[in-house]
Tab-separated table of C-alpha atoms and ligand atoms in Angstrom:
chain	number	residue	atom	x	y	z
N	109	UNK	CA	-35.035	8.879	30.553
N	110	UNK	CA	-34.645	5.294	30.982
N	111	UNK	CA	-37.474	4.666	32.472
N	112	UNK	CA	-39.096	6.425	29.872
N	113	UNK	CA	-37.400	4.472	26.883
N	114	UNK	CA	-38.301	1.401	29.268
N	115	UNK	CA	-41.746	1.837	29.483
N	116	UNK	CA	-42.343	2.831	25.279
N	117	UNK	CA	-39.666	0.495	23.905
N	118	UNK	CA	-41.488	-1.738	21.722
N	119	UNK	CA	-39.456	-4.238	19.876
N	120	UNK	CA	-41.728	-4.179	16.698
N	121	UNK	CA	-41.965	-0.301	16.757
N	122	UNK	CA	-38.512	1.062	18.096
N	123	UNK	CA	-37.263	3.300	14.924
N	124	UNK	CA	-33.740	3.684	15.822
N	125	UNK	CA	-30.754	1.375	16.462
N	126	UNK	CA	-27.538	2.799	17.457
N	127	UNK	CA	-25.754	0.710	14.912
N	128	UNK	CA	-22.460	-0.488	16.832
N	129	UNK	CA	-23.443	1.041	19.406
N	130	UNK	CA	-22.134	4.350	18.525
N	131	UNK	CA	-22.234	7.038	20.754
N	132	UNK	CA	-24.031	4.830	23.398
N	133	UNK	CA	-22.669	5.746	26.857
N	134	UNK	CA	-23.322	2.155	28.737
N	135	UNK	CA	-21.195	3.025	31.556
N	136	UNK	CA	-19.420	5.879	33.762
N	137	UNK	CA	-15.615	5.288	34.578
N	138	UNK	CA	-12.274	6.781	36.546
N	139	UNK	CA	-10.252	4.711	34.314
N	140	UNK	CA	-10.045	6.592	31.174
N	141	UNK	CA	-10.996	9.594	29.354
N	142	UNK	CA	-10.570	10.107	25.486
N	143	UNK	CA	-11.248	13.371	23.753
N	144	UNK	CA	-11.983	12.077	20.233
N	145	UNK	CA	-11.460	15.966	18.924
N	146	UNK	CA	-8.344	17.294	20.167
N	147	UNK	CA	-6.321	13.743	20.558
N	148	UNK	CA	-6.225	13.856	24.008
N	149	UNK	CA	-5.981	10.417	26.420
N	150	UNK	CA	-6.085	10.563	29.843
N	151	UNK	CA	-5.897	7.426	32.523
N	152	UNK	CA	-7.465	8.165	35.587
N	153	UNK	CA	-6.438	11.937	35.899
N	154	UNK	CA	-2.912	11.829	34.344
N	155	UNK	CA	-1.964	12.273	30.397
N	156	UNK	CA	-0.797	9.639	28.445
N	157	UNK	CA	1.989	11.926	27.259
N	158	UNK	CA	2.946	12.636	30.899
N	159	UNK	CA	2.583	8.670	32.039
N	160	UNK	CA	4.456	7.876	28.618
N	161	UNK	CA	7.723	10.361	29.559
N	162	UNK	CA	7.644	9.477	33.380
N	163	UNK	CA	5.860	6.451	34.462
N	164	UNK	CA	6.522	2.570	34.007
N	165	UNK	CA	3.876	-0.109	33.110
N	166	UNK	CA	4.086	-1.520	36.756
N	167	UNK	CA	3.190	1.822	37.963
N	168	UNK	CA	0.243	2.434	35.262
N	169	UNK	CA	-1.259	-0.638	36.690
N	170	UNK	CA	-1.198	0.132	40.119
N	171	UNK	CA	-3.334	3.520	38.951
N	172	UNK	CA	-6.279	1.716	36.980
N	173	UNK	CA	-6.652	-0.574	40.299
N	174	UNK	CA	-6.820	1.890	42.729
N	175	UNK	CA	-7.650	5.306	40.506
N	176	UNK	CA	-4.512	6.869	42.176
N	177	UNK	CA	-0.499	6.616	41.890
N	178	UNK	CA	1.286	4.530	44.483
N	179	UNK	CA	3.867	5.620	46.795
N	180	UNK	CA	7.380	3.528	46.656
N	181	UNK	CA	6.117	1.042	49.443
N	182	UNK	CA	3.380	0.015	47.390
N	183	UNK	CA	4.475	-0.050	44.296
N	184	UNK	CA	7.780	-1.846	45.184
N	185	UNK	CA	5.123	-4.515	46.656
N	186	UNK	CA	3.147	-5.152	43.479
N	187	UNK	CA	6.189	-4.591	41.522
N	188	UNK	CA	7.331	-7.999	43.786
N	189	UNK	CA	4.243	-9.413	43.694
N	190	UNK	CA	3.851	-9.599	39.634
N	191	UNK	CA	7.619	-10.909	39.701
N	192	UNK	CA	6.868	-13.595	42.230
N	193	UNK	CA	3.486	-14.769	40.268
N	194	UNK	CA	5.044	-15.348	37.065
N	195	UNK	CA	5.027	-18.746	36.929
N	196	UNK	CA	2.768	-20.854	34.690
N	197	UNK	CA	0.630	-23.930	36.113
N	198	UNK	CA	1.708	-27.411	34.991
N	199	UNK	CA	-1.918	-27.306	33.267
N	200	UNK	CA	-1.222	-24.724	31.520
N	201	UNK	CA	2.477	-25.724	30.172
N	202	UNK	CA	0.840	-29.432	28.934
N	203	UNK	CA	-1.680	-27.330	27.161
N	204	UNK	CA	1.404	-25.624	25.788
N	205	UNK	CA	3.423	-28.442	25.190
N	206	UNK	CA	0.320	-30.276	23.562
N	207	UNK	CA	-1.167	-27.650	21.359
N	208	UNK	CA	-0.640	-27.811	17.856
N	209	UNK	CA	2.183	-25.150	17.234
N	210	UNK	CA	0.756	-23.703	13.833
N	211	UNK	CA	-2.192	-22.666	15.992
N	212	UNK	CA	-2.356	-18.713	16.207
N	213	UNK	CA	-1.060	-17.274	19.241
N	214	UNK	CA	-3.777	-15.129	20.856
N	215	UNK	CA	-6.147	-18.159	20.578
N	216	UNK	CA	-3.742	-20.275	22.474
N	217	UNK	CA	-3.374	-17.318	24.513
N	218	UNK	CA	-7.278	-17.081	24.893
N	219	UNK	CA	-7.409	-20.759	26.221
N	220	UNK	CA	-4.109	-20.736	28.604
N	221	UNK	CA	-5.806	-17.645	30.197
N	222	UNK	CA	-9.230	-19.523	30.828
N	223	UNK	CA	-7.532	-22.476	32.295
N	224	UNK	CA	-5.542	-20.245	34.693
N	225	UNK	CA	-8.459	-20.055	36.928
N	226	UNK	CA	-7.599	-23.409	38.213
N	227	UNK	CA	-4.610	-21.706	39.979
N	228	UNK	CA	-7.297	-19.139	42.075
N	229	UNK	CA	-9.777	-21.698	43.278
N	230	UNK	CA	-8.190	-21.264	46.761
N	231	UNK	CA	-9.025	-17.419	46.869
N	232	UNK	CA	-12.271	-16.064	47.243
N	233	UNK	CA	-14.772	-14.600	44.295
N	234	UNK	CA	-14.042	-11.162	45.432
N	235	UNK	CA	-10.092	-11.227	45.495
N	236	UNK	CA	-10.461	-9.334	42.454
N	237	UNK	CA	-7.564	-7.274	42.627
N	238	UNK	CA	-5.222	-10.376	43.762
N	239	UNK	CA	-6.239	-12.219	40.756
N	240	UNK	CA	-5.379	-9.357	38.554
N	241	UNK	CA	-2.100	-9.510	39.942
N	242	UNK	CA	-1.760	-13.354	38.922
N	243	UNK	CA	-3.471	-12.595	35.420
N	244	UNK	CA	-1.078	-10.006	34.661
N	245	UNK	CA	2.177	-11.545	35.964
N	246	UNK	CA	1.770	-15.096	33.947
N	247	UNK	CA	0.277	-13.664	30.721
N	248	UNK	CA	3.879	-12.294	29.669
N	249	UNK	CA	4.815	-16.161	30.290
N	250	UNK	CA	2.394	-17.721	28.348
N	251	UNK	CA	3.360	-16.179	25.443
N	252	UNK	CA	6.973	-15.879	25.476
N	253	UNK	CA	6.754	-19.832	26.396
N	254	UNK	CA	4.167	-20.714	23.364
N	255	UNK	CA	6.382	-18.235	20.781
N	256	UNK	CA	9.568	-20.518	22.107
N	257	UNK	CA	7.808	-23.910	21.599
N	258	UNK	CA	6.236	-23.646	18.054
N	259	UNK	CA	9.959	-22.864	16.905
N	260	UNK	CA	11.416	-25.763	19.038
N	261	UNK	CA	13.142	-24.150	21.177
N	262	UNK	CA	13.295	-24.857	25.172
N	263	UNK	CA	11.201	-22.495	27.298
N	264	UNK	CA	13.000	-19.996	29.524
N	265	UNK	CA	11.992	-20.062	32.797
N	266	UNK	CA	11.026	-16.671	34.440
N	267	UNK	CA	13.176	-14.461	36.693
N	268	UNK	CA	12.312	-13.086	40.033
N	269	UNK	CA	13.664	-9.561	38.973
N	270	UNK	CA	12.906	-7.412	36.809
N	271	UNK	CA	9.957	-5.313	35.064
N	272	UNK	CA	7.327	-6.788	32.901
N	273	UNK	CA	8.793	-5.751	29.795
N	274	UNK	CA	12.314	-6.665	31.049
N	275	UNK	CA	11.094	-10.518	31.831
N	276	UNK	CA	9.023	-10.408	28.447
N	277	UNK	CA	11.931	-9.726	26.353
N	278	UNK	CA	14.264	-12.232	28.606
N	279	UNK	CA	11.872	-15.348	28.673
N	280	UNK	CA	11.236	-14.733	24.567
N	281	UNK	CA	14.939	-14.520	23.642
N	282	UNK	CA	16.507	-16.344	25.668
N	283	UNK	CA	19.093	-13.550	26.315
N	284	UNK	CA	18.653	-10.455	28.786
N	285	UNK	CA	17.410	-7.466	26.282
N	286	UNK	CA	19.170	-3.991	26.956
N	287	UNK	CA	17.719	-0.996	28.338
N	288	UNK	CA	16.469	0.728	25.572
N	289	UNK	CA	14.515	-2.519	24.796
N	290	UNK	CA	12.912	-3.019	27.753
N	291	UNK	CA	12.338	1.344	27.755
N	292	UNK	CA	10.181	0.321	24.119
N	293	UNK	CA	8.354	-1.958	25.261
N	294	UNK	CA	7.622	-0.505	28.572
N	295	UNK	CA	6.434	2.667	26.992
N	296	UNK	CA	4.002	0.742	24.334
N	297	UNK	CA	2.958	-1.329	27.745
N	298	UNK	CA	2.178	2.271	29.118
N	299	UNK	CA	0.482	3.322	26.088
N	300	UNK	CA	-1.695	0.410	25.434
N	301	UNK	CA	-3.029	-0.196	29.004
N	302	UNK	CA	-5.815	1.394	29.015
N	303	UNK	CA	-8.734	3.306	26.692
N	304	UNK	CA	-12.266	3.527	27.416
N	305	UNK	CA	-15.376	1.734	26.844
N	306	UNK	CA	-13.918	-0.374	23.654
N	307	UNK	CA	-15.042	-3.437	22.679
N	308	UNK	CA	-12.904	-5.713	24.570
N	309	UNK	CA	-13.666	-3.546	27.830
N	310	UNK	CA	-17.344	-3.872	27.030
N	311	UNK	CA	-17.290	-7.212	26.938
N	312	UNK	CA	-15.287	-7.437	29.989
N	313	UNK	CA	-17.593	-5.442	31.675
N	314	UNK	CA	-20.519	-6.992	30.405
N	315	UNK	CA	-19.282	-10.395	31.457
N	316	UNK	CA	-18.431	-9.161	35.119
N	317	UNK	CA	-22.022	-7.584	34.758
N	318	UNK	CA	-23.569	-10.510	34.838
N	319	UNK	CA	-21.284	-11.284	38.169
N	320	UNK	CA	-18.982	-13.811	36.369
N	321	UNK	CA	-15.384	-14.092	37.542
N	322	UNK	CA	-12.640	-11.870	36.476
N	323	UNK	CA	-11.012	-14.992	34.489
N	324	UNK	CA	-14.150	-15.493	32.265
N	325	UNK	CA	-14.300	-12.253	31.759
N	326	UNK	CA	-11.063	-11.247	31.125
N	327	UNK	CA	-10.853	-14.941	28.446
N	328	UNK	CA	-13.686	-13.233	26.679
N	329	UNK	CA	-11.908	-10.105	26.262
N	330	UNK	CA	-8.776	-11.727	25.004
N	331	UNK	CA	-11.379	-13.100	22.137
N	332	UNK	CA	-13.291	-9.899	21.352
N	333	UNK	CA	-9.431	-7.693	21.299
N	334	UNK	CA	-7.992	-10.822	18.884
N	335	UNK	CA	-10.013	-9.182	16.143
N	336	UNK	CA	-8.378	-7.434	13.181
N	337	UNK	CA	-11.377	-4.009	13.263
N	338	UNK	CA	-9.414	-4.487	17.376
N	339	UNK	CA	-6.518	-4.862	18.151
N	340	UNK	CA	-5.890	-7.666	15.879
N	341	UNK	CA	-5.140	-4.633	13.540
N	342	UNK	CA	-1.548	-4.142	14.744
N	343	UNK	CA	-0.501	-8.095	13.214
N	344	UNK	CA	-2.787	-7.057	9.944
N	345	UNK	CA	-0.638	-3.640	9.607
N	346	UNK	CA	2.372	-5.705	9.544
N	347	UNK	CA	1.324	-8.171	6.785
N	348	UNK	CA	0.214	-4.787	4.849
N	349	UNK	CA	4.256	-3.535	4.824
N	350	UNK	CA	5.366	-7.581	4.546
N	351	UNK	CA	3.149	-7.446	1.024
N	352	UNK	CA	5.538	-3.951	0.672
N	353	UNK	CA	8.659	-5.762	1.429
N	354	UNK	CA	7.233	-8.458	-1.120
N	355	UNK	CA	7.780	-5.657	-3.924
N	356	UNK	CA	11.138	-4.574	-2.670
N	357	UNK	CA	12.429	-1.533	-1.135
N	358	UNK	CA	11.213	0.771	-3.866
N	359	UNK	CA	7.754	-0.477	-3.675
N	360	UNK	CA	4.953	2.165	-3.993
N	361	UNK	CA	3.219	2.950	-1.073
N	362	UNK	CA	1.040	5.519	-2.394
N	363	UNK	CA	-0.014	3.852	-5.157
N	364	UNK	CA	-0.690	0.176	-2.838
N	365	UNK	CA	-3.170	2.181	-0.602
N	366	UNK	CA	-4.563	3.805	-3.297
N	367	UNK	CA	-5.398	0.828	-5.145
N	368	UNK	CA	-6.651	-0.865	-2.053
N	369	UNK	CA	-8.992	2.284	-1.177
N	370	UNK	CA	-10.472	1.823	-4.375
N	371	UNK	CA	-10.757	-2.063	-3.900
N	372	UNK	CA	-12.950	-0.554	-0.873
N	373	UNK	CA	-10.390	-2.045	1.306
N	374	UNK	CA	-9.940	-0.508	4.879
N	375	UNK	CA	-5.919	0.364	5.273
N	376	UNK	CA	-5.448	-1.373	8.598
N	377	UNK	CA	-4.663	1.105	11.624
N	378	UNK	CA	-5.928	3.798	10.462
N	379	UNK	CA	-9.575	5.506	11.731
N	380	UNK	CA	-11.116	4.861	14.604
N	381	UNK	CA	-14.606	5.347	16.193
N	382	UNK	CA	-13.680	8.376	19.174
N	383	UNK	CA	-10.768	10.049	17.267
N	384	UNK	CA	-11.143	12.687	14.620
N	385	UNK	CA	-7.687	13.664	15.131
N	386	UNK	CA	-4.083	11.479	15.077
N	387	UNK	CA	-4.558	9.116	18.374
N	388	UNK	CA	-1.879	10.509	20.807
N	389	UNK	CA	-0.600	7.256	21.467
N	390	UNK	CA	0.462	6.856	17.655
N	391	UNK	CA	2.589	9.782	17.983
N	392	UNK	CA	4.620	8.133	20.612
N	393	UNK	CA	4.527	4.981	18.506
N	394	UNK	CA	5.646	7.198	15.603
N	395	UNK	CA	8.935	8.382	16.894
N	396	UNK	CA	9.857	5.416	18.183
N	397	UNK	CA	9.311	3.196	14.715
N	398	UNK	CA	11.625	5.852	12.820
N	399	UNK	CA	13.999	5.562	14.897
N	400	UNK	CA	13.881	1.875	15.599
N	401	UNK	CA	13.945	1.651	11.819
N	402	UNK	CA	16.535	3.690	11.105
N	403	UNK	CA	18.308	1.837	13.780
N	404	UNK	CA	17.727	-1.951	12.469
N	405	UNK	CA	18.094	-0.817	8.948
N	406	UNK	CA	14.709	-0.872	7.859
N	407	UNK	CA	14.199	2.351	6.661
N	408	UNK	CA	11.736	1.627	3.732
N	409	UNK	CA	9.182	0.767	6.705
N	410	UNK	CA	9.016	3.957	7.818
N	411	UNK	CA	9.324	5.654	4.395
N	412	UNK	CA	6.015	3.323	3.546
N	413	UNK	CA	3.842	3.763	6.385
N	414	UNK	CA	4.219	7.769	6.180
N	415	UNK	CA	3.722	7.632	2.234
N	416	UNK	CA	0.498	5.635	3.549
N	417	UNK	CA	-0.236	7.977	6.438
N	418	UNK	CA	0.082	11.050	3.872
N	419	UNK	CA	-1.836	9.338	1.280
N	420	UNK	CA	-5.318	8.057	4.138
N	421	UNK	CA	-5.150	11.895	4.648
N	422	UNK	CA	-5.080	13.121	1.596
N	423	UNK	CA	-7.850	10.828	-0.013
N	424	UNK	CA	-9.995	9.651	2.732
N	425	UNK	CA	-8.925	12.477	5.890
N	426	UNK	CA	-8.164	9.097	7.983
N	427	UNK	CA	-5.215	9.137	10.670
N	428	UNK	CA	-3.443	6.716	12.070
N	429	UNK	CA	-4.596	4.856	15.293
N	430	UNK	CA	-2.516	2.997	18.086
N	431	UNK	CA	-1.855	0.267	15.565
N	432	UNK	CA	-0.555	1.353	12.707
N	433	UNK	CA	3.369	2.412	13.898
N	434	UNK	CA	3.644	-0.224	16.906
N	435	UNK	CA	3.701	-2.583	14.106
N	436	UNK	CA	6.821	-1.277	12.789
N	437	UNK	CA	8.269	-1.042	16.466
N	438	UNK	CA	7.793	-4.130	17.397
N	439	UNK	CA	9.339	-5.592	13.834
N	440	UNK	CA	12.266	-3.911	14.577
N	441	UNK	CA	12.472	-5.199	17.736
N	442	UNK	CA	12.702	-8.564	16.587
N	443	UNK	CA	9.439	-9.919	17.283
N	444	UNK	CA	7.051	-12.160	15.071
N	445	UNK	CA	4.135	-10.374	13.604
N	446	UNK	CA	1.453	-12.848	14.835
N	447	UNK	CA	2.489	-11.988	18.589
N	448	UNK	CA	1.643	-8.223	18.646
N	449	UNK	CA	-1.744	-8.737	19.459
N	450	UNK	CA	-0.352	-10.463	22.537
N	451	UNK	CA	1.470	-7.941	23.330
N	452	UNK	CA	-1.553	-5.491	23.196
N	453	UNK	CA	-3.126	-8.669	25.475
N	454	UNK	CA	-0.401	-8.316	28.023
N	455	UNK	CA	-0.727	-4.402	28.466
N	456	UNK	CA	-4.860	-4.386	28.281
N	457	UNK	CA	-4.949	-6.303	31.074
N	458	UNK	CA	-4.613	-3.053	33.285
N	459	UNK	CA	-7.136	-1.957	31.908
N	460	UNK	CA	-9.714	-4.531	31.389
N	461	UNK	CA	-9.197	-5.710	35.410
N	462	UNK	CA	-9.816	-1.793	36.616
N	463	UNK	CA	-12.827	-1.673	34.413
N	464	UNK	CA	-13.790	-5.043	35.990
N	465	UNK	CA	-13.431	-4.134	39.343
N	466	UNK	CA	-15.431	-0.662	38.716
N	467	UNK	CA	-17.872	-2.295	37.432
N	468	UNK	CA	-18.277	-4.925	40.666
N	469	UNK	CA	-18.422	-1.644	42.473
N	470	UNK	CA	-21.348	-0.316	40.635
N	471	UNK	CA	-22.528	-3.413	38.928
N	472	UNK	CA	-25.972	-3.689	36.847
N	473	UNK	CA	-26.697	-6.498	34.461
N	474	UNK	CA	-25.666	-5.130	30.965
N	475	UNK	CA	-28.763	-6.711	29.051
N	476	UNK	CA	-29.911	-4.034	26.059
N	477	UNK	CA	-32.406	-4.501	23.359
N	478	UNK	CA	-32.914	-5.699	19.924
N	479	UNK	CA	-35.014	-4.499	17.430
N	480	UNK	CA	-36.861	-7.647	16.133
N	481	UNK	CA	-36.937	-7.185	12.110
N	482	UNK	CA	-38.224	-11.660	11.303
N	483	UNK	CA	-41.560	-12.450	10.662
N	484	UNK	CA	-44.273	-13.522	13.774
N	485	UNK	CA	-47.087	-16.305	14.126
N	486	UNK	CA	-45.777	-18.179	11.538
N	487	UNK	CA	-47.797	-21.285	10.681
N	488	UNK	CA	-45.420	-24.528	11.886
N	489	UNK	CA	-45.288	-26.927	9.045
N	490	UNK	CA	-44.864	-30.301	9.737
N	491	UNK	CA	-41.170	-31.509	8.888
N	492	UNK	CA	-42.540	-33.646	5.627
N	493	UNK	CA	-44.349	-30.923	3.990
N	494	UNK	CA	-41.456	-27.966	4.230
Q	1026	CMC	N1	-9.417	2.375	5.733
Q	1026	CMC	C1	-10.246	2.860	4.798
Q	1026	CMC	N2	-11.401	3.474	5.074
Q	1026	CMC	C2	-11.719	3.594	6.368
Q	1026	CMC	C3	-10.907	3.129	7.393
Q	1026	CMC	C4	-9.709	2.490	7.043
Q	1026	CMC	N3	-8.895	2.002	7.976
Q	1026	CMC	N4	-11.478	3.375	8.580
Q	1026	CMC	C5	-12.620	4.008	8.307
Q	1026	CMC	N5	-12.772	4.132	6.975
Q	1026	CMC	C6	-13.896	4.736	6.295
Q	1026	CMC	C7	-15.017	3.728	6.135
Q	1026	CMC	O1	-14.894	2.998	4.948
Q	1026	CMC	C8	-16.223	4.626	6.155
Q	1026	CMC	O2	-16.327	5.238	4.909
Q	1026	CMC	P1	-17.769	5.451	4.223
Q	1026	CMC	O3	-18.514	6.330	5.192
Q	1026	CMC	O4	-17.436	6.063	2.920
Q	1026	CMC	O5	-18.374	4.084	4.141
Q	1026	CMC	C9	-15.846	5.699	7.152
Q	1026	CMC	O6	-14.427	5.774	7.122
Q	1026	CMC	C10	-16.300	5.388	8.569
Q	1026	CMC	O7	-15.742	4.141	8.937
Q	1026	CMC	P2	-16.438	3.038	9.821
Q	1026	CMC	O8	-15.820	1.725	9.568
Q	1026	CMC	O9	-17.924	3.121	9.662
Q	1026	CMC	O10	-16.049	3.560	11.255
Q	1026	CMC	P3	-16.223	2.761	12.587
Q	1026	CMC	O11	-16.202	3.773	13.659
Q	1026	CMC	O12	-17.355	1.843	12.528
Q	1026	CMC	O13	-14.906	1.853	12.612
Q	1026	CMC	C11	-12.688	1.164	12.802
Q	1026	CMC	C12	-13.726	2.191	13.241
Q	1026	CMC	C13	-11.474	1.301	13.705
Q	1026	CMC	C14	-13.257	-0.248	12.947
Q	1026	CMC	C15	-12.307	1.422	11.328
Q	1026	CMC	O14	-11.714	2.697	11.221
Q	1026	CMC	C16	-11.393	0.355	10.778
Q	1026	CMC	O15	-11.878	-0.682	10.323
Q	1026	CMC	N6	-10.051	0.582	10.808
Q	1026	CMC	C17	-9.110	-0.427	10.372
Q	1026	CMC	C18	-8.892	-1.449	11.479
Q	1026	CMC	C19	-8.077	-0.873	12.626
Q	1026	CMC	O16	-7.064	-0.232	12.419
Q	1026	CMC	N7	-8.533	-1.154	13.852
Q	1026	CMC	C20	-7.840	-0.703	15.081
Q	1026	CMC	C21	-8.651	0.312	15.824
Q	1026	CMC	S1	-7.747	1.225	17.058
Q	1026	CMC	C22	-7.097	0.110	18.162
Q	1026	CMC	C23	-8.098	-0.705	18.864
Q	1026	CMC	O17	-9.065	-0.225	19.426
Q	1026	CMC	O18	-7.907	-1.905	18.905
């Protein structure tokens, strides 16, 4: 077949563009399987609901590099690993220190991640999985340090114990979280890791594709997930219920998504390219923001964002995605809107370095076509006569 398509594609003639690339399949994987009908998400072999109730973020990452669980030997050594690598470079702290603080978060992010790559030179090309391990352990302090700095406070240094989430929640606070914290954020770790060939792990792939290094790949990830139709959505979501809040606790939900829907406005986190169904890591999500809202006092946001899920349904048959409840989990957790994405950053990495190191495995230049639509043999007028 694609020799076939090879050997008749004509760039003037081809008819048909898969616009978005919808329902392309560019790549086969063992990292992730979605069924788009029945809500069903699946890393490497095991449920999401199953890896959500039993598993740990440390864990989930040991599973997308290696397609199977560990035992306690191993993961007790990446577990140490990722808690010994959490240090940022002093090139990396000026750039923090220097940058201007009103910048937005997941672009500082974006750069501190490229300029990590001076900490690897030492290792060779093909230590992919070792500079996972670095990747993942110092993006948690990148952006607890930057979120510390723009508000002039001192950064806090990280600890040798302690999970991901744990550290996270330490190094942005200031102040050791408790265990149902660090349980939150461990489980929307867990739930975020990993999910198929998305944008952000197409471009990932397509950059390793082209047998670039997991940092440049993993940099232009960061950009192509910072997007608000990506996961960009989960900061947009909360500005959507801040506009609420703007109105006051009675505000109208219904009648706010209403009038955006007929603004032709998209309602962010809801719909979604594979899922025809509610995405089952929003139903984790979901029970976790009423009762973190309920909790912190915040009831309306809950109230709001199920008048809005009730209303997408009823007018447009839209559910909600991953996006749409985190944001209200991770308001009640304290934590300022513009970092979420980061957050999303810090998890995807698990998933964007398995997909990387599948696709060294397997690799072929990603390099599709494009259907040429401009005009040809145009006559070249001389710059004084156009
Ligand atoms: N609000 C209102 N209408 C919507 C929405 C929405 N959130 N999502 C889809 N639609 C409508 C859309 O207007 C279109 O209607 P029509 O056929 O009448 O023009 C129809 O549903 C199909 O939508 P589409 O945009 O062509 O679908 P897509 O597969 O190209 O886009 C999407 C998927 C996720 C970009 C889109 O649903 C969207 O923009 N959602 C809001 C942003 C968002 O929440 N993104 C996070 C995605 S999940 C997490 C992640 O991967 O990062």
């Amino acid at each position: 077949m694609a020799n076939d398509l090879h050997t008749v594609f004509d760039e003037t003639l081809y008819p048909y563009i898969n616009k978005g690339l919808d329902g392309v399949v560019a790549f086969s994987t063992t990292k992730s399987s979605i069924d788009g009908q029945n809500g069903e998400l699946i890393y490497t072999g095991y449920n999401i609901d199953v890896l959500a109730e039993k598993s740990t973020f440390e864990e989930v990452c040991f599973l997308l590099w290696n397609d199977r669980l560990p035992t306690q030997n191993e993961l007790d050594d990446l577990t140490h690993k990722f808690q010994a690598r959490r240090d940022i470079p002093k090139v990396v702290l000026d750039y923090l220190h220097s940058v201007d603080k009103e910048s937005k978060p997941m672009s500082v992010l974006r750069t501190a991640t490229s300029m990590l790559s001076e900490t690897d030179i030492h290792l060779p090309d093909d230590s992919y999985y070792e500079k996972a391990i670095n990747i993942t352990a110092k993006l948690p302090t990148i952006i607890a340090a930057f979120s510390r700095l723009r508000s002039g406070k001192e950064i806090v240094q990280p600890k040798i114990t302690g999970s991901t989430a744990f550290n996270f929640l330490y190094m942005l606070n200031g102040e050791e979280p408790g265990i149902q914290a660090e349980k939150t954020l461990d489980l929307c770790l867990i739930l975020h890791a990993e999910h198929g060939m998305n944008a952000s792990t197409f471009t990932c792939r397509t950059v390793g594709g082209t047998l670039s290094d997991l940092y440049s790949a993993i940099t232009a990830a960061i950009g192509t997930l910072k997007g608000p139709l990506h996961g960009g959505a989960n900061t947009a979501v909360m500005q959507m219920l801040m506009e609420l809040e703007e109105q006051g606790k009675d505000a109208n939900a219904v009648a706010f998504t209403k009038d955006k829907l007929a603004k032709k406005e998209k309602i962010m986190g809801f719909g979604h390219r594979v899922y025809k169904t509610f995405d089952p890591r929003a139903r984790h999500l979901q029970k976790m923001a009423q009762s973190l809202s309920e909790e912190t006092g915040h009831e309306e946001l809950y109230r709001w964002s199920m008048d809005m899920l009730n209303t997408m349904k009823s007018e447009k048959n839209i559910d909600p995605n991953v996006d749409f409840f985190s944001a209200t989990v991770y308001f009640s957790m304290g934590i300022q809107p513009d970092l979420y994405t980061c957050i999303f950053t810090m998890s995807r990495i698990a998933g964007w370095a398995g997909h990387y190191m599948e696709q060294m495995e397997h690799n072929r230049l990603v390099r599709p076509r494009a259907l040429y639509v401009g005009e040809k043999n145009m006559d070249y007028a001389p710059i004084e006569e156009r």
